[in-house]
Short mmCIF file of C-alpha atoms in Angstrom, two decimals:
data_model
loop_
_atom_site.label_atom_id
_atom_site.label_comp_id
_atom_site.label_asym_id
_atom_site.label_seq_id
_atom_site.Cartn_x
_atom_site.Cartn_y
_atom_site.Cartn_z
CA MET A 1 -4.48 -32.44 6.40
CA THR A 2 -5.62 -31.45 2.88
CA GLN A 3 -9.29 -32.05 3.73
CA THR A 4 -8.96 -29.94 6.87
CA ALA A 5 -7.32 -27.11 4.93
CA GLY A 6 -10.00 -27.31 2.23
CA ARG A 7 -12.75 -27.21 4.83
CA SER A 8 -11.17 -24.16 6.48
CA VAL A 9 -11.08 -22.38 3.11
CA TRP A 10 -14.76 -23.11 2.47
CA ILE A 11 -15.71 -21.92 5.96
CA LEU A 12 -13.75 -18.70 5.45
CA LEU A 13 -15.34 -18.11 2.03
CA SER A 14 -18.81 -18.77 3.46
CA GLN A 15 -18.23 -16.31 6.30
CA ARG A 16 -17.07 -13.61 3.92
CA LEU A 17 -19.96 -14.22 1.53
CA PHE A 18 -22.41 -13.96 4.43
CA LEU A 19 -20.77 -10.72 5.56
CA ALA A 20 -21.01 -9.31 2.02
CA LEU A 21 -24.70 -10.22 1.79
CA VAL A 22 -25.43 -8.59 5.14
CA PHE A 23 -23.61 -5.44 4.01
CA ILE A 24 -25.54 -5.30 0.73
CA ALA A 25 -28.85 -5.82 2.56
CA ILE A 26 -28.14 -2.98 5.01
CA TRP A 27 -26.98 -0.79 2.13
CA ALA A 28 -30.17 -1.48 0.12
CA LEU A 29 -32.36 -0.79 3.16
CA ALA A 30 -30.60 2.52 3.89
CA ALA A 31 -30.73 3.56 0.22
CA SER A 32 -34.47 2.92 0.05
CA ARG A 33 -34.99 5.60 2.71
CA MET A 34 -32.71 8.25 1.12
CA PRO A 35 -32.61 10.18 -2.17
CA ALA A 36 -30.48 8.50 -4.86
CA PHE A 37 -28.13 11.49 -5.14
CA ILE A 38 -27.19 11.01 -1.46
CA LEU A 39 -27.04 7.22 -1.25
CA PRO A 40 -27.70 5.23 -4.44
CA GLY A 41 -28.75 1.62 -3.99
CA PRO A 42 -26.73 -1.47 -5.00
CA THR A 43 -28.71 -1.92 -8.23
CA LYS A 44 -28.10 1.66 -9.35
CA VAL A 45 -24.39 1.43 -8.50
CA TRP A 46 -24.08 -1.89 -10.36
CA THR A 47 -25.62 -0.26 -13.44
CA ALA A 48 -23.16 2.61 -13.09
CA MET A 49 -20.28 0.13 -12.83
CA GLN A 50 -21.35 -1.60 -16.02
CA ALA A 51 -21.44 1.77 -17.79
CA LEU A 52 -18.05 2.54 -16.28
CA PHE A 53 -16.49 -0.64 -17.67
CA ALA A 54 -17.74 0.27 -21.14
CA THR A 55 -16.14 3.72 -21.23
CA PRO A 56 -13.07 4.00 -23.52
CA THR A 57 -10.95 5.64 -20.80
CA PHE A 58 -11.64 3.07 -18.05
CA LEU A 59 -8.55 0.89 -18.58
CA HIS A 60 -6.39 3.97 -19.13
CA ASP A 61 -7.47 5.48 -15.79
CA ILE A 62 -6.88 2.19 -13.95
CA GLY A 63 -3.50 1.77 -15.61
CA MET A 64 -2.36 5.31 -14.81
CA THR A 65 -3.25 4.97 -11.12
CA LEU A 66 -1.49 1.60 -10.96
CA TYR A 67 1.57 3.06 -12.66
CA ARG A 68 1.79 6.03 -10.28
CA VAL A 69 1.35 3.91 -7.16
CA ALA A 70 3.86 1.30 -8.38
CA MET A 71 6.49 3.92 -9.29
CA GLY A 72 6.13 5.73 -5.96
CA PHE A 73 6.28 2.42 -4.08
CA VAL A 74 9.35 1.17 -5.98
CA LEU A 75 11.20 4.44 -5.38
CA ALA A 76 10.23 4.30 -1.69
CA THR A 77 11.62 0.76 -1.47
CA ILE A 78 14.85 1.67 -3.25
CA VAL A 79 15.46 4.63 -0.94
CA GLY A 80 13.90 3.41 2.33
CA THR A 81 15.47 -0.05 2.53
CA PRO A 82 19.17 0.91 2.40
CA LEU A 83 18.55 3.93 4.63
CA GLY A 84 16.81 1.72 7.20
CA LEU A 85 19.69 -0.75 7.09
CA ALA A 86 22.21 2.06 7.50
CA LEU A 87 20.39 3.55 10.50
CA GLY A 88 20.02 0.12 12.09
CA ALA A 89 23.71 -0.65 11.64
CA ASN A 90 25.01 2.71 12.86
CA ARG A 91 23.65 4.12 16.14
CA THR A 92 25.37 7.50 15.65
CA LEU A 93 23.77 7.89 12.22
CA ALA A 94 20.38 6.87 13.66
CA ASN A 95 20.56 9.43 16.47
CA PHE A 96 21.48 12.13 13.96
CA PHE A 97 18.64 11.45 11.49
CA GLU A 98 15.86 10.39 13.90
CA PRO A 99 14.52 13.98 14.39
CA LEU A 100 14.33 14.45 10.60
CA LEU A 101 12.36 11.21 10.24
CA SER A 102 9.96 12.34 12.96
CA VAL A 103 9.37 15.60 11.09
CA ILE A 104 8.67 13.77 7.82
CA ASN A 105 6.21 11.44 9.56
CA THR A 106 4.24 14.37 10.99
CA VAL A 107 3.61 15.98 7.58
CA SER A 108 0.31 14.74 6.17
CA SER A 109 -0.13 13.44 2.64
CA ALA A 110 -2.41 16.36 1.77
CA ILE A 111 0.43 18.79 2.52
CA TRP A 112 2.84 16.76 0.38
CA ALA A 113 0.23 16.92 -2.39
CA VAL A 114 0.13 20.72 -2.18
CA PHE A 115 3.93 20.90 -2.34
CA ALA A 116 3.96 18.45 -5.26
CA ILE A 117 1.50 20.58 -7.25
CA ILE A 118 3.66 23.66 -6.67
CA TRP A 119 6.84 21.84 -7.69
CA PHE A 120 5.61 19.49 -10.46
CA GLY A 121 2.27 20.94 -11.58
CA ILE A 122 -0.39 18.69 -13.16
CA SER A 123 1.76 15.66 -13.97
CA ASN A 124 2.50 12.06 -13.05
CA ALA A 125 5.36 13.27 -10.86
CA THR A 126 2.85 14.87 -8.47
CA THR A 127 1.17 11.59 -7.53
CA ILE A 128 4.41 9.60 -7.61
CA PHE A 129 6.05 12.08 -5.23
CA VAL A 130 3.14 11.96 -2.77
CA VAL A 131 3.12 8.15 -2.77
CA PHE A 132 6.90 8.14 -2.30
CA MET A 133 6.84 10.58 0.63
CA THR A 134 4.09 8.55 2.32
CA ALA A 135 5.52 5.06 1.74
CA MET A 136 9.25 5.70 2.18
CA PRO A 137 9.17 6.59 5.93
CA LEU A 138 7.06 3.50 6.66
CA ILE A 139 9.49 1.18 4.89
CA LEU A 140 12.51 2.94 6.39
CA THR A 141 11.12 2.74 9.93
CA ASN A 142 10.20 -0.96 9.68
CA VAL A 143 13.59 -1.89 8.22
CA TRP A 144 15.29 0.17 10.91
CA GLN A 145 13.35 -1.59 13.66
CA GLY A 146 14.16 -4.96 12.11
CA SER A 147 17.85 -4.08 12.02
CA LYS A 148 17.78 -3.45 15.76
CA ASN A 149 16.76 -7.09 16.31
CA VAL A 150 19.80 -8.53 14.56
CA ASP A 151 21.69 -10.87 16.89
CA LYS A 152 24.90 -9.11 17.98
CA GLN A 153 26.65 -12.46 18.36
CA HIS A 154 26.16 -13.10 14.66
CA ILE A 155 27.71 -9.74 13.88
CA ASP A 156 30.70 -10.42 16.13
CA LEU A 157 31.15 -13.83 14.50
CA ALA A 158 31.04 -12.27 11.04
CA ARG A 159 33.64 -9.71 12.06
CA SER A 160 35.86 -12.47 13.43
CA PHE A 161 35.79 -13.95 9.91
CA ARG A 162 36.78 -10.49 8.61
CA MET A 163 33.59 -9.98 6.65
CA SER A 164 33.18 -6.50 5.22
CA ARG A 165 30.39 -4.14 6.31
CA THR A 166 28.64 -4.75 2.99
CA GLN A 167 28.77 -8.52 3.50
CA ILE A 168 27.41 -8.17 7.03
CA LEU A 169 24.54 -6.05 5.81
CA ARG A 170 23.74 -8.45 2.97
CA LYS A 171 24.20 -11.80 4.74
CA ILE A 172 23.13 -11.02 8.32
CA TYR A 173 21.01 -7.89 8.39
CA LEU A 174 19.02 -8.49 5.21
CA PRO A 175 17.60 -11.95 6.12
CA THR A 176 16.66 -10.66 9.58
CA ILE A 177 14.85 -7.55 8.41
CA LEU A 178 12.96 -9.26 5.55
CA PRO A 179 9.80 -9.94 7.64
CA TYR A 180 9.88 -6.35 8.93
CA PHE A 181 10.38 -5.04 5.42
CA PHE A 182 7.45 -7.02 4.06
CA SER A 183 5.21 -5.83 6.89
CA GLY A 184 6.17 -2.22 6.23
CA ALA A 185 5.87 -2.69 2.46
CA ARG A 186 2.30 -3.99 2.70
CA LEU A 187 1.37 -1.09 4.95
CA ALA A 188 3.11 1.39 2.66
CA PHE A 189 1.41 -0.07 -0.41
CA GLY A 190 -2.02 0.31 1.20
CA PHE A 191 -1.32 3.88 2.24
CA GLY A 192 0.10 4.56 -1.21
CA TRP A 193 -3.22 3.67 -2.81
CA ARG A 194 -5.09 6.02 -0.49
CA VAL A 195 -2.82 9.00 -0.93
CA SER A 196 -2.64 8.49 -4.70
CA LEU A 197 -6.35 9.27 -4.86
CA VAL A 198 -5.81 12.48 -2.90
CA ALA A 199 -2.98 13.51 -5.21
CA GLU A 200 -4.94 12.63 -8.36
CA THR A 201 -7.94 14.67 -7.27
CA LEU A 202 -5.66 17.71 -6.93
CA GLY A 203 -2.92 17.29 -9.52
CA SER A 204 -3.91 14.92 -12.35
CA SER A 205 -6.01 14.92 -15.48
CA ASP A 206 -6.70 11.17 -15.44
CA GLY A 207 -6.71 8.23 -13.04
CA ILE A 208 -9.21 6.95 -10.48
CA GLY A 209 -8.85 9.96 -8.16
CA TYR A 210 -9.47 12.38 -11.01
CA ARG A 211 -12.60 10.49 -12.09
CA LEU A 212 -13.86 10.45 -8.50
CA ARG A 213 -13.49 14.22 -8.27
CA GLN A 214 -15.14 14.66 -11.67
CA ALA A 215 -18.14 12.54 -10.65
CA ALA A 216 -18.42 14.36 -7.31
CA ASP A 217 -18.36 17.77 -9.03
CA LEU A 218 -21.26 16.64 -11.25
CA VAL A 219 -23.11 15.11 -8.25
CA GLN A 220 -23.00 11.70 -9.94
CA THR A 221 -23.06 9.79 -6.66
CA ASP A 222 -23.63 6.46 -8.37
CA GLN A 223 -20.40 7.02 -10.35
CA VAL A 224 -18.56 7.88 -7.14
CA PHE A 225 -19.72 4.61 -5.58
CA ALA A 226 -18.90 2.70 -8.78
CA TRP A 227 -15.32 3.99 -8.85
CA THR A 228 -14.96 3.33 -5.13
CA LEU A 229 -16.13 -0.28 -5.48
CA THR A 230 -13.83 -0.73 -8.48
CA LEU A 231 -10.92 0.45 -6.36
CA VAL A 232 -11.87 -1.87 -3.49
CA LEU A 233 -12.12 -4.87 -5.84
CA LEU A 234 -8.77 -3.99 -7.39
CA MET A 235 -7.15 -3.75 -3.95
CA LEU A 236 -8.62 -7.09 -2.90
CA ALA A 237 -7.37 -8.70 -6.11
CA LEU A 238 -3.84 -7.37 -5.57
CA GLU A 239 -3.90 -8.38 -1.91
CA GLY A 240 -5.19 -11.90 -2.50
CA GLY A 241 -3.54 -12.55 -5.85
CA LEU A 242 -0.11 -10.97 -5.36
CA LEU A 243 0.85 -9.82 -1.86
CA LYS A 244 -0.41 -12.76 0.19
CA PRO A 245 0.99 -15.46 -2.16
CA MET A 246 4.31 -13.60 -2.20
CA GLU A 247 4.34 -13.49 1.60
CA ARG A 248 3.55 -17.21 1.85
CA ARG A 249 6.32 -18.01 -0.61
CA LEU A 250 8.90 -15.83 1.12
CA PHE A 251 8.10 -17.16 4.60
CA ARG A 252 7.17 -20.77 3.80
CA TRP A 253 10.04 -21.83 6.08
CA LYS A 254 8.34 -20.30 9.12
CA PRO A 255 6.31 -22.64 11.36
CA ILE A 256 2.53 -22.08 11.32
#
C-alpha cells in the first residue's frame, strides 16, 4: 500500500513538473517574439525576482498582505459561521435574511473597495473590510447549506433528551456542517487573496497589491511578473503546506 502511494506521488509530481516545463517553454517562445516591456521572458523575470527578494521591504510587504487577508478571513469566519448555523436552524430567520444575503453577494469586491476607501481611507482596515465582505457570504452560505442537511431524526432525538438549542447546534449541527464549512473556507480564502490585491492597489501604501500597482505605473513589467509569481508560489505553499494537511487531518475518518 505504501509503495503504491509513493508511486502515485511520484507520478503526480512528474506530471506537474512536465506541465511547468511546457508552460515555461511556451512562455519563453512567446516572449522571444514580443518586446520585453510587454512580455518579459522567464530569465528576465527570474532576475527581477532575485532583485525583489533582496529589497529591504520585501518581507514587510508579504507580511502585511498576509496579515490583512488573515484578519479579514478570521473575522468572516467568526461572523459567517454562527450566522449560517442560525439560518440553517431557523427557517423563519432564513426566509427573512435571504434577500439581504442575495444583495450582498451581487456587490462586487471593487465596489466594496471603493466604499472601504471612503470609510477607512488609506489603512489596513480598507483591505481587511474588503476581504471580510467577500469571504463572509461564502462561509455563511456554505454553513447554511450544510445545516439544511442535518438529519431531522437526530434533532428530534436530541429534543427528546431535553437538549438545549445551544447543545443541539454544537453537538449535532456543527459536526454535520464541518465539511461544508471547510469547503466554503477554502473558497473564501482563495477569493480573499484576490480581492486583497484589488484593495491594496486602491487603498494601501504597502503590500503585494501596492507593489504591483507601483511596478505597473513605472512600466516595470518584469517586476509585475515577479510579484505575480511570488504570490502564486505563496498561495501554492499555503495550499499544500497548510490547507490540504488540515483537511486530511480533519476528515481522516472519511473513507477514500
